[in-house]
Coordinates of C-alpha atoms in Angstrom, one line a residue:
X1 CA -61.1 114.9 136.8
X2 CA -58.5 116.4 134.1
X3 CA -59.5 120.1 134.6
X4 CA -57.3 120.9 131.1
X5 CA -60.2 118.9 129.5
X6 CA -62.8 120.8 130.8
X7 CA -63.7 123.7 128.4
X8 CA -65.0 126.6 129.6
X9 CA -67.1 129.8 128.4
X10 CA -65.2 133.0 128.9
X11 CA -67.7 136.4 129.9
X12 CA -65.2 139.5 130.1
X13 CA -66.6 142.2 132.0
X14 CA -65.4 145.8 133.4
X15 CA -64.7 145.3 137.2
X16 CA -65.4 141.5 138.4
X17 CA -66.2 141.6 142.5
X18 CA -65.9 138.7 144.7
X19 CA -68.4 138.3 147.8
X20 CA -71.8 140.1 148.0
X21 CA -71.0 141.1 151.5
X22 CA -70.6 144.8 152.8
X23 CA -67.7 145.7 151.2
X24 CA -68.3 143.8 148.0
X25 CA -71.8 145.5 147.5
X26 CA -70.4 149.2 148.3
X27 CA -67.5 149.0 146.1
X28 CA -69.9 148.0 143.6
X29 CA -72.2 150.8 144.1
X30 CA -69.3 153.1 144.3
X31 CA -67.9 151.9 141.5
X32 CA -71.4 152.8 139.4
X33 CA -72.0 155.9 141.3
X34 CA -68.3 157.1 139.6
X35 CA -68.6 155.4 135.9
X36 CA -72.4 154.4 135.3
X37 CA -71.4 152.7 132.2
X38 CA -69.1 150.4 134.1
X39 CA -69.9 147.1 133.6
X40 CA -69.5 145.3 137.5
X41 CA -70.2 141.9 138.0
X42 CA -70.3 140.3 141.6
X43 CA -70.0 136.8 142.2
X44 CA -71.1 135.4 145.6
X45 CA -71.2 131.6 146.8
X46 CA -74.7 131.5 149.4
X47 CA -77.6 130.8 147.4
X48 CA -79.2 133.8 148.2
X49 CA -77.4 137.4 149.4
X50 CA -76.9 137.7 153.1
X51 CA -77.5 133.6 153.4
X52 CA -73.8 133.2 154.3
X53 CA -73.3 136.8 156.2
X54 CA -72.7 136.8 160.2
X55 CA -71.8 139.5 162.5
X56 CA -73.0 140.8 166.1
X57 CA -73.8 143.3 165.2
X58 CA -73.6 147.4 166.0
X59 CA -72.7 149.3 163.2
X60 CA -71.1 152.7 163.2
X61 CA -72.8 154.6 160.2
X62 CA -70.1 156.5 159.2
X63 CA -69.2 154.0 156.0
X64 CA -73.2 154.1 155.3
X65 CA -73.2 157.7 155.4
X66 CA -70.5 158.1 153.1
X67 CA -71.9 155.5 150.7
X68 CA -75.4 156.1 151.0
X69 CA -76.3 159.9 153.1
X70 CA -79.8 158.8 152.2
X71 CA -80.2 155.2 153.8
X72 CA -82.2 156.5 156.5
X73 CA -84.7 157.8 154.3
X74 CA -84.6 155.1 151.9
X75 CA -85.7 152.6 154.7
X76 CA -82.3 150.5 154.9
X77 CA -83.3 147.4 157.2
X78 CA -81.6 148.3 160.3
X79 CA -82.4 148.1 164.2
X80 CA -82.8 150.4 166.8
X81 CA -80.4 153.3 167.7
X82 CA -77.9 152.2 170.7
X83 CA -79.2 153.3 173.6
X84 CA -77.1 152.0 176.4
X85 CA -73.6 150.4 175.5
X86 CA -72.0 148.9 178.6
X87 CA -68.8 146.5 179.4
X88 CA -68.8 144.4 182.4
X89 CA -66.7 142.1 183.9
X90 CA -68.4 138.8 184.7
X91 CA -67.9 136.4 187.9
X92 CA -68.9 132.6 188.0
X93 CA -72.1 134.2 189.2
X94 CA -71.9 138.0 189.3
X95 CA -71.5 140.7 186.8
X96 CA -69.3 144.3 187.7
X97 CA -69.9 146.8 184.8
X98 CA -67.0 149.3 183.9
X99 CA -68.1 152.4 185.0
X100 CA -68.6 154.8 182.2
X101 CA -66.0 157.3 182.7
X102 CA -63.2 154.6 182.8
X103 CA -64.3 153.7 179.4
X104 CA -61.6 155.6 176.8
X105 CA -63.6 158.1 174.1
X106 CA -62.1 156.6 171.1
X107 CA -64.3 153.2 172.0
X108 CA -67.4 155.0 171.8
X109 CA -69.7 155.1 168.8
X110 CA -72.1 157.8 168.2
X111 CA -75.1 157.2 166.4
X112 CA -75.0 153.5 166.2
X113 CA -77.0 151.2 165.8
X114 CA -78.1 147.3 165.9
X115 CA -78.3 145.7 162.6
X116 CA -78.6 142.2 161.0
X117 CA -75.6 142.7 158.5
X118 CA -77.6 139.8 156.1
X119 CA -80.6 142.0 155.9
X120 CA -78.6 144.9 155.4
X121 CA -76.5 142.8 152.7
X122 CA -79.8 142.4 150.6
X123 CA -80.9 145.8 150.9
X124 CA -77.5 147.1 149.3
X125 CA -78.1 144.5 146.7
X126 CA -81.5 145.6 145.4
X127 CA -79.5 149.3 145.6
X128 CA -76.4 147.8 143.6
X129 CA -78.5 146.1 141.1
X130 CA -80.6 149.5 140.5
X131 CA -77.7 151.0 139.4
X132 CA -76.9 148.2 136.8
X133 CA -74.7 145.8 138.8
X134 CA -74.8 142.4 138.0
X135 CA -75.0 140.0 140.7
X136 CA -74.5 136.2 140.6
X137 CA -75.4 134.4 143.9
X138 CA -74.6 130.5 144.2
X139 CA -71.6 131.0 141.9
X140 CA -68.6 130.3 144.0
X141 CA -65.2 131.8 142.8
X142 CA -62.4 128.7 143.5
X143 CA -59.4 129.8 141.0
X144 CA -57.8 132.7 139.1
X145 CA -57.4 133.1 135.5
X146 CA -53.8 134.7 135.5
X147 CA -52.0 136.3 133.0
X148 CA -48.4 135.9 131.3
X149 CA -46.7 138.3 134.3
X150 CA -48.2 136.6 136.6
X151 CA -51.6 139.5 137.0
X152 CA -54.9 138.7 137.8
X153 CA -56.8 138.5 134.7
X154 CA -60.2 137.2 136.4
X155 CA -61.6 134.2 138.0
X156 CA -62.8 130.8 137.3
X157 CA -66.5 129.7 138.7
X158 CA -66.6 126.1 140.5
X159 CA -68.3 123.4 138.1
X160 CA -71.6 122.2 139.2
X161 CA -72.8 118.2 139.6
X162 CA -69.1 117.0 140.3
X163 CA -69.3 113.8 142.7
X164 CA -67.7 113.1 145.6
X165 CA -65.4 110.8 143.8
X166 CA -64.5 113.5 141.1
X167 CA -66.7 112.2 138.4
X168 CA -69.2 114.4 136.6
X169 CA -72.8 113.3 137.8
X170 CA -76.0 114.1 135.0
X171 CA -76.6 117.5 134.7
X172 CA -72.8 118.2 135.1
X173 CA -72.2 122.3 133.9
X174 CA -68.2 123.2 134.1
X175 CA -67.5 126.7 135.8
X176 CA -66.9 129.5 133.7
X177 CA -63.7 132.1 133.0
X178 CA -65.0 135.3 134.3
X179 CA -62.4 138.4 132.8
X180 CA -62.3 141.5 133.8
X181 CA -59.8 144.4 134.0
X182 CA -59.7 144.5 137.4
X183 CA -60.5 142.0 140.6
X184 CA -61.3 142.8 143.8
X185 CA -61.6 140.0 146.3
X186 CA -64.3 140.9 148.9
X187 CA -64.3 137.5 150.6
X188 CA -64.3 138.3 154.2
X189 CA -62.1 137.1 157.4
X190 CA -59.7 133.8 155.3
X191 CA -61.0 134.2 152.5
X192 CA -59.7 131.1 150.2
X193 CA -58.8 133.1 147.3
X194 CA -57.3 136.0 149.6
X195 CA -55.1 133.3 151.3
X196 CA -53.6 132.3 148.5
X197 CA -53.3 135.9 146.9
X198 CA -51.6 137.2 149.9
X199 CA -48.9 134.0 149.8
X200 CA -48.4 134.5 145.9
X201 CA -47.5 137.9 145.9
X202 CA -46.2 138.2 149.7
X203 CA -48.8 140.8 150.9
X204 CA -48.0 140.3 154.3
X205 CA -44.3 140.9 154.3
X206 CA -43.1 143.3 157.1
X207 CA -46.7 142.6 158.9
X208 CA -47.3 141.0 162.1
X209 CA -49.1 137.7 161.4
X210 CA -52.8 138.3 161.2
X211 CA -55.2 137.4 164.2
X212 CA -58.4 135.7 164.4
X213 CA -61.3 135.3 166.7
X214 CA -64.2 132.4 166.0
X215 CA -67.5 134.4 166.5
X216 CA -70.9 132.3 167.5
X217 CA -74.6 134.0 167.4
X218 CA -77.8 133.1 168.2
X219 CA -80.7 134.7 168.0
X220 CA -83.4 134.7 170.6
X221 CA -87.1 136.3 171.0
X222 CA -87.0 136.9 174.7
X223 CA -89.8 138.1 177.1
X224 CA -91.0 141.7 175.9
X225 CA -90.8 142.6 180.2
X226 CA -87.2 142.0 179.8
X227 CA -86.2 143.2 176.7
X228 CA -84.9 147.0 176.1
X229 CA -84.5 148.0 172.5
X230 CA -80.8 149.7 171.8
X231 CA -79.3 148.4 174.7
X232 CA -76.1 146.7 174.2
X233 CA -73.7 145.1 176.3
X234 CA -70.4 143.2 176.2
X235 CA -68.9 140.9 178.8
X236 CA -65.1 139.8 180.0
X237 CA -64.4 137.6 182.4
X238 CA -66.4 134.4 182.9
X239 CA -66.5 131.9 180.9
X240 CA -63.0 132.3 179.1
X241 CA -61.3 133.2 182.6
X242 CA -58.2 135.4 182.3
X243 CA -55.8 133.3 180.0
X244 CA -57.9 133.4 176.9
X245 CA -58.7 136.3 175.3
X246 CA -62.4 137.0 173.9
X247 CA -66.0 137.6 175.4
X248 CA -69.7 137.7 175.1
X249 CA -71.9 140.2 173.8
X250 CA -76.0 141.2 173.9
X251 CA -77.4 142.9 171.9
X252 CA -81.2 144.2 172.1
X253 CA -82.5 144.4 168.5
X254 CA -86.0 144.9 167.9
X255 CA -89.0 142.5 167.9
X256 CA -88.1 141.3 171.1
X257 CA -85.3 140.1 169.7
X258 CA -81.9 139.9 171.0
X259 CA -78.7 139.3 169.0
X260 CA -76.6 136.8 171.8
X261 CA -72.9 136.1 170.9
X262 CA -69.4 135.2 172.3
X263 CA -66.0 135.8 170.5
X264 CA -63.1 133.6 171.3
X265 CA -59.7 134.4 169.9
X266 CA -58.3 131.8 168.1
X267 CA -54.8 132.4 169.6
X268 CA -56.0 130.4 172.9
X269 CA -53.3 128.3 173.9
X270 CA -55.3 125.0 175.6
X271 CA -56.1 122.4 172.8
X272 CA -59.0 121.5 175.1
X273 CA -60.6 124.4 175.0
X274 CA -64.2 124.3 172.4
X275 CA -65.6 127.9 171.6
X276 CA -68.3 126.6 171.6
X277 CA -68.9 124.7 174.5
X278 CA -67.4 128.3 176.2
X279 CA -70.3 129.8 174.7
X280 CA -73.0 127.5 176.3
X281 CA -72.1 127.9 179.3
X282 CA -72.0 132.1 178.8
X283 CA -75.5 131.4 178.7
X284 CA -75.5 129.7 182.0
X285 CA -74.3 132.7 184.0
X286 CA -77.7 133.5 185.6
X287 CA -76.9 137.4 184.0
X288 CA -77.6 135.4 180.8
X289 CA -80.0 132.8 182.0
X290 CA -82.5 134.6 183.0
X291 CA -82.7 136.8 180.1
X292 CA -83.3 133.7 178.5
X293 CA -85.9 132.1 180.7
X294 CA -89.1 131.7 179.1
X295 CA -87.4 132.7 175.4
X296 CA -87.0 130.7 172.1
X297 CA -83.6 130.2 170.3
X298 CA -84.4 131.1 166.6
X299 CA -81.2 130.9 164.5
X300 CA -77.6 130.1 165.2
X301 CA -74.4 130.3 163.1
X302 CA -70.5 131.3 163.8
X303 CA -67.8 132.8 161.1
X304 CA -64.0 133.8 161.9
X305 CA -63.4 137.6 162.0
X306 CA -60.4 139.1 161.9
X307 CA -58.3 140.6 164.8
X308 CA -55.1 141.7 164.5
X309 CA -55.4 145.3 163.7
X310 CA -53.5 147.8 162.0
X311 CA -50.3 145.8 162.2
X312 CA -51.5 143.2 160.4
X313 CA -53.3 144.9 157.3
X314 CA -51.5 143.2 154.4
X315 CA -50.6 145.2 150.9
X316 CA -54.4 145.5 149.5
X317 CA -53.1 145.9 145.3
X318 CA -51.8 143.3 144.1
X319 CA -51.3 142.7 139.8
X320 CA -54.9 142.9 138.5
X321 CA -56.8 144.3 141.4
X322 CA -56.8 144.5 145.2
X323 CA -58.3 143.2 148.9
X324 CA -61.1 144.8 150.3
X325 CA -63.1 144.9 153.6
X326 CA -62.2 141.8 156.3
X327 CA -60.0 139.9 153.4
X328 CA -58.0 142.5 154.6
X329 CA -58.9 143.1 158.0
X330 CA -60.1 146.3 159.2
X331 CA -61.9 145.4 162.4
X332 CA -61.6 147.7 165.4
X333 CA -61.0 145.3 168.3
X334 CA -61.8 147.5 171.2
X335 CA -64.9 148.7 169.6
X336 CA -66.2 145.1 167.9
X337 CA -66.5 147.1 165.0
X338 CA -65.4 146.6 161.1
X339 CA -69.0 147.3 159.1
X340 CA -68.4 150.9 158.2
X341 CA -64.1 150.2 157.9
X342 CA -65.0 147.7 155.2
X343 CA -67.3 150.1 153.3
X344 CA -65.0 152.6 153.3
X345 CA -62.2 150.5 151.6
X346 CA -64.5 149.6 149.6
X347 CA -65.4 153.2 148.1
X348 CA -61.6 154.3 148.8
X349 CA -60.9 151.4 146.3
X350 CA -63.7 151.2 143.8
X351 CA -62.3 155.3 143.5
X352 CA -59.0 154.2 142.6
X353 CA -60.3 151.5 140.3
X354 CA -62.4 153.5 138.4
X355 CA -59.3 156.5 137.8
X356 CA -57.2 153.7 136.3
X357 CA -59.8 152.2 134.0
X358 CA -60.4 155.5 133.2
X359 CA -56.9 156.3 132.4
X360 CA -57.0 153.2 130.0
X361 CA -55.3 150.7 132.5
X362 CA -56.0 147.0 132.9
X363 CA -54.7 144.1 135.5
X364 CA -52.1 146.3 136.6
X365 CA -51.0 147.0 140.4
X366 CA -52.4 150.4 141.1
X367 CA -49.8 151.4 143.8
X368 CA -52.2 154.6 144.7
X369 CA -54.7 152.3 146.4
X370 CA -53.4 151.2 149.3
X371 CA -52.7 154.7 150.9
X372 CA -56.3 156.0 149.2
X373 CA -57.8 153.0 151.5
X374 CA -55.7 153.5 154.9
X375 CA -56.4 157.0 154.3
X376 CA -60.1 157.3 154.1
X377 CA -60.5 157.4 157.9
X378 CA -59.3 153.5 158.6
X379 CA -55.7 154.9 159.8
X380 CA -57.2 157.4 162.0
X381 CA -59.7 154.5 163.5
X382 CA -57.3 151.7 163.7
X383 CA -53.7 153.4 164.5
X384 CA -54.6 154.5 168.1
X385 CA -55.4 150.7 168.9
X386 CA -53.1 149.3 167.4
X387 CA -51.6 147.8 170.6
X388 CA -55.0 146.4 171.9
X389 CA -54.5 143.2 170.4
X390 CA -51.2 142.6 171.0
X391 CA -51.5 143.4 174.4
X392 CA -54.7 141.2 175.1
X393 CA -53.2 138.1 173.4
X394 CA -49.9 138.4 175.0
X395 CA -50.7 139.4 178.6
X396 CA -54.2 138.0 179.0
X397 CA -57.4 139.5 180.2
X398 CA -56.5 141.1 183.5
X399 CA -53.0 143.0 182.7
X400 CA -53.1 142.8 178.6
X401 CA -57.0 144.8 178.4
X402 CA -55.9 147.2 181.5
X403 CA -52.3 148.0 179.7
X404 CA -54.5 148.8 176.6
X405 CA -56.9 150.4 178.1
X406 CA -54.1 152.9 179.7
X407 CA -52.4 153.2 176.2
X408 CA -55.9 154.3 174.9
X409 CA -56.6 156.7 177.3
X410 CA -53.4 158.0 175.9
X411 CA -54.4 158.2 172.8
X412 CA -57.8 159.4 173.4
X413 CA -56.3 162.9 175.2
X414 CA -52.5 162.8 174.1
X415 CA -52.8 161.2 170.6
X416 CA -49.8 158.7 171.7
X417 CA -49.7 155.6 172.1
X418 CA -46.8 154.4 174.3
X419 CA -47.7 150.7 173.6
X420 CA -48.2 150.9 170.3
X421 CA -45.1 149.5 169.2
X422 CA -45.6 146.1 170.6
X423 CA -46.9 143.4 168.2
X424 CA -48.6 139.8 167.6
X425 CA -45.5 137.6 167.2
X426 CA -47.0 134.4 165.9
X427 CA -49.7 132.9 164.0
X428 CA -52.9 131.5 166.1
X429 CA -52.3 128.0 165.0
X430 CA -48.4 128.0 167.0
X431 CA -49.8 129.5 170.1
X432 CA -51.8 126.0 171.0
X433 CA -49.4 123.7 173.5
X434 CA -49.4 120.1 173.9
X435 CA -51.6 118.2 176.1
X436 CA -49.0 117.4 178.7
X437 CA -48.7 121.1 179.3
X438 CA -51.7 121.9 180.0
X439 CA -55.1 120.9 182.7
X440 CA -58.0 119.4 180.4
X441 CA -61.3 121.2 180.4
X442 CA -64.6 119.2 180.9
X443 CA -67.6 121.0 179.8
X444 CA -71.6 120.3 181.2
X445 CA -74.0 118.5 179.0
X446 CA -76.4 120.9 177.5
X447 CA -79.7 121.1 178.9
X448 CA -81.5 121.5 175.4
X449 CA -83.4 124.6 176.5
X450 CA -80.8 127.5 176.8
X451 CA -78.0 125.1 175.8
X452 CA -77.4 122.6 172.9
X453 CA -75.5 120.0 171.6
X454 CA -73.7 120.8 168.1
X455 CA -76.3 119.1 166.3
X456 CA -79.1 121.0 167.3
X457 CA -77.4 124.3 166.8
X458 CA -76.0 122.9 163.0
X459 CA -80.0 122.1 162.4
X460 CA -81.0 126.3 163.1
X461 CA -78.3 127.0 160.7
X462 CA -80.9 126.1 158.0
X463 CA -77.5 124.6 156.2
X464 CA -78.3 123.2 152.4
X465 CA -75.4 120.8 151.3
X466 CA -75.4 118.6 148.5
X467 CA -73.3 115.6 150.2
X468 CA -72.2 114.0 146.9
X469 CA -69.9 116.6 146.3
X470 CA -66.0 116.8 146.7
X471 CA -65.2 117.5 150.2
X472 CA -64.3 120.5 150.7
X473 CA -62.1 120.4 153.9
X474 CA -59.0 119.4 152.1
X475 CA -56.0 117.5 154.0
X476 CA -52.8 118.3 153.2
X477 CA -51.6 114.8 154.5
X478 CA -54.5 112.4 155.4
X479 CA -52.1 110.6 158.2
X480 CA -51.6 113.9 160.1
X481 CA -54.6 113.8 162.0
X482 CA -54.0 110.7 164.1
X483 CA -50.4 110.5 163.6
X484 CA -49.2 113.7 164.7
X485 CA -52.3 115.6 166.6
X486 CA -54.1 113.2 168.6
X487 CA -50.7 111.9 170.4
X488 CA -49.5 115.7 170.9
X489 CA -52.7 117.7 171.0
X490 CA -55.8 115.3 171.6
X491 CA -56.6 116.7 168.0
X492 CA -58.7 119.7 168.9
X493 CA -60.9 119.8 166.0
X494 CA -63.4 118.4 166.7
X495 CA -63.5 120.9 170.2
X496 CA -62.9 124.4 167.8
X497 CA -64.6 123.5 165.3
X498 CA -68.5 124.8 165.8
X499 CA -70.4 122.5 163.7
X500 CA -69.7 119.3 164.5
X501 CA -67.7 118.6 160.8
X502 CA -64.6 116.7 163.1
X503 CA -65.0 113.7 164.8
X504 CA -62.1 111.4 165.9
X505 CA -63.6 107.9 166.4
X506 CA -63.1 104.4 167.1
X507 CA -62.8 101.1 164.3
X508 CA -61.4 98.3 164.3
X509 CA -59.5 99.2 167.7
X510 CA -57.9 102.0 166.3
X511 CA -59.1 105.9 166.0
X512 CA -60.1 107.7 162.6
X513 CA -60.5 110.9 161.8
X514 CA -63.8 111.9 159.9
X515 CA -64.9 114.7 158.4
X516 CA -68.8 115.7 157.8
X517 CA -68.2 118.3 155.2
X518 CA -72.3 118.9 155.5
X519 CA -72.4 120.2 158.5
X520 CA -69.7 123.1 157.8
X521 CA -71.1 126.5 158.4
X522 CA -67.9 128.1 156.4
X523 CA -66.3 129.2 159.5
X524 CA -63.2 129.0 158.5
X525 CA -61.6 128.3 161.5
X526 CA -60.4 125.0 160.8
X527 CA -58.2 126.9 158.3
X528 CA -56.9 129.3 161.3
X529 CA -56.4 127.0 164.2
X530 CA -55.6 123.4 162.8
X531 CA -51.9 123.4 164.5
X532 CA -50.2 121.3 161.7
X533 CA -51.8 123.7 159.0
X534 CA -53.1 120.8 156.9
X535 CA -56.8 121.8 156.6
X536 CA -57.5 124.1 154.0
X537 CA -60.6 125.3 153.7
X538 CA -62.6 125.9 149.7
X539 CA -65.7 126.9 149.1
X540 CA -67.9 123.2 148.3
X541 CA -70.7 123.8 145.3
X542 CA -72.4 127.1 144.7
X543 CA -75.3 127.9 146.7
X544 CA -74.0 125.1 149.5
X545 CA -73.7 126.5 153.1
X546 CA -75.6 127.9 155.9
X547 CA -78.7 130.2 154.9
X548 CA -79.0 132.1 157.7
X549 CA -81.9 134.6 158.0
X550 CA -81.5 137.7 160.1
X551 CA -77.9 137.4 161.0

């Protein structure tokens, strides 16, 4: 397809957001609440607001309360209070909690409390749009419109009815310029656009490469005799041993509901190793199992989050507009928390937006932003933990969480961190070593009643995928797969990736590599962990995806 051919309409507009997620939606809001006559537009690519949203998830209100002092009030779709928060260290069959006094203050929340970030998602919409934001769902964002300099002038829509083989099927409508004076990309954890933003204009220069864990939910009604609403634990140990550094998490929401997760860190070093085969047999431990027993999996889905803390924030402005909320990457590891850090970039920003288009500006880097956003409480939440990470990933489980635990204490009563000076030295992706240097990991058949093959779990991702599309899992160099990863590393995609879209098989008497673009639950992790970097990850037709409900 000749794109120069295809012509497109061209809608200018004041502020132009991309992703309907939490920061997305506040900077919006905030961005009305400072110039009601604004125009904002938001652009998101589920078919429906919070269809492609996914976190644990136990929110610290201080971003909400900031945003919003009145969400209580005005019946914002959240769970119960926390009324337990607990770590313990599991054992093939045991689990030790952490006594609560060993547990540094600053990884306690007060006032938190269990949400479903998609519900919340659609409640900040119905605010956003009150205020006279308009908000396009099933519209993905795959290019920039940029200017003579080289600044961000907008964003170009993907067409609609393209075929797999290019072509333009009946009904074919081309993508559209949207304009605006300023962009701010809202994308969450590898965020295609942010990727590319953050190579153009070397965002990341003088950073520590930025770190990812691959985050699977599912959501269970459980027996009401074992369920306790608020109660939230998290779990090291068993099933990711010492070497590999993630964990589980439960999380009673209400309904007899609980939200039932494990993290993985993409910077694992066995190519063996599958997430989320790990995660099916957390729910073996009989700590988890019987929990379970009796209960009925409802919905399952997994997303990439970002990990590497405040040494790996990139420059947010860029020429034309700025990152925001996990394109960034503002999550608290220690805590599992980034909700309320994304809302506040996201007013910090919308702030510094809204001064410069006041001042008559346009599609210039506004060099105030990026100290407006670290300062808005992100610096004071991320810089004491900054060495939590590294630590973790470098020195495993066992020394890496005690070290950091130490430093925080520090922290917590001295407001030093001797640690923090140690850093992530490499990307996830050149942690991975070869097969020959490592022991292969065989994992259990599911059961199908507490565990499940991928394709069960890809069917409760209610996933809506138009297959006669474009793939849009795009390799860099077709040959790479079998030529250089199988030999080296036993090509681990089809073990990281979640869904089931990788499958190395047999024909002819020689292996292929095949991807099933419909099953992709836009992870992204594929992106992250490939170890050749030849995947890259774009966002397939508007409204394609997972549509989750309650995550």
């Amino acid at each position: 397809m000749n794109e120069a051919a295809v012509e497109r309409e061209i809608m200018e507009t004041g502020v132009l957001i991309v992703g309907a997620g939490p920061a997305g939606l506040s900077a919006a809001i905030a961005l009305k609440q400072r110039a009601p006559d604004l125009d904002v537009v938001v652009v998101e690519k589920s078919a429906d607001i919070g269809g492609h949203i996914l976190s644990g998830a136990v929110m610290d209100p201080a971003g909400l309360d900031a945003l919003l002092p009145g969400w209580r009030e005005e019946g914002a779709p959240v769970g119960p209070e926390v009324t337990s928060d607990s770590f313990v260290w599991l054992t093939e069959t045991a689990g030790i909690a952490f006594p609560d006094a060993l547990i540094p203050p600053i990884m306690k929340t007060r006032g938190a409390v269990i949400v479903s970030l998609g519900d919340l998602c659609r409640w900040l919409a119905e605010r956003a749009e009150a205020l006279g934001v308009d908000i396009f769902p099933a519209t993905a964002a795959v290019d920039f419109v940029t200017g003579p300099k080289g600044e961000i002038l907008g964003i170009v829509t993907g067409d609609m009815g393209v075929a797999r083989d290019g072509s333009h099927k009946p009904g074919f409508a081309p993508g559209i310029e949207l304009r605006a004076r300023y962009t701010l990309i809202a994308e969450g954890a590898r965020g295609s656009l942010a990727k590319r933003l953050i190579a153009q204009y070397g965002l990341d220069e003088g950073r520590a490469p930025q770190k990812y864990g691959l985050g699977i939910k599912e959501i269970w009604e459980i027996d009401p005799a074992r369920h306790s609403p608020g109660k939230v634990e998290h779990f090291m140990g068993y099933p990711l041993g010492t070497a590999t550094s993630g964990g589980g998490f439960c999380y009673h929401a209400g309904d007899n509901r609980i939200y039932l997760g494990l993290v993985a860190h993409l910077d694992y070093q066995n190519p063996t190793l599958s997430p989320y085969d790990e995660f099916q047999r957390f729910k073996h431990h009989p700590r988890i199992a019987a929990l379970l027993e009796g209960g009925t999996c409802l919905s399952y889905g997994a997303r990439a989050l970002t990990s590497g803390g405040w040494q790996s924030i990139p420059k947010l402005a860029f020429p034309g507009g700025a990152l925001i909320g996990c394109a960034a990457g503002f999550m608290n590891v220690p805590r599992l928390k980034a909700i309320h850090n994304a809302i506040r970039s996201a007013m910090a920003a919308a702030s510094e937006v809204a001064a410069a288009i006041g001042e008559g500006r346009a599609n210039d880097t506004i060099a105030t932003l990026d100290e407006a956003v670290l300062a808005s409480g992100i610096r004071d939440d991320l810089y004491p933990v900054r060495s939590v990470k590294p630590l973790w990933g470098r020195l495993g489980t066992v020394l890496g969480v005690g070290l950091a635990g130490m430093d925080m204490w520090g922290a917590s009563l001295f407001r030093r961190s001797v640690l923090g000076g140690i850093v992530s030295d490499r990307p996830d992706f050149a942690r991975l070593k070869p097969l020959s240097e490592v022991t292969p990991i065989a994992y259990p058949r599911p059961d199908g009643k507490i565990s499940f093959s991928r394709s069960e779990s890809v069917y409760r991702a209610n996933i809506a995928h138009e297959e006669d599309q474009p793939v849009h899992l795009r390799l860099t160099d077709p040959d790479v797969p079998i030529r250089d990863n199988l030999p080296r590393y036993g090509e681990p995609a089809p073990l990281y990736c979640p869904a089931g879209v990788y499958e190395v098989v047999e024909e002819g008497g020689a292996p292929v590599f095949r991807i099933h673009a419909q099953n992709c639950v836009h992870c992204k992790t594929c992106d992250i962990k490939d170890p050749a970097q030849n995947i890259t990850w774009v966002p397939p037709e508007g409204g394609s995806g997972p549509n989750y409900s309650g995550m």
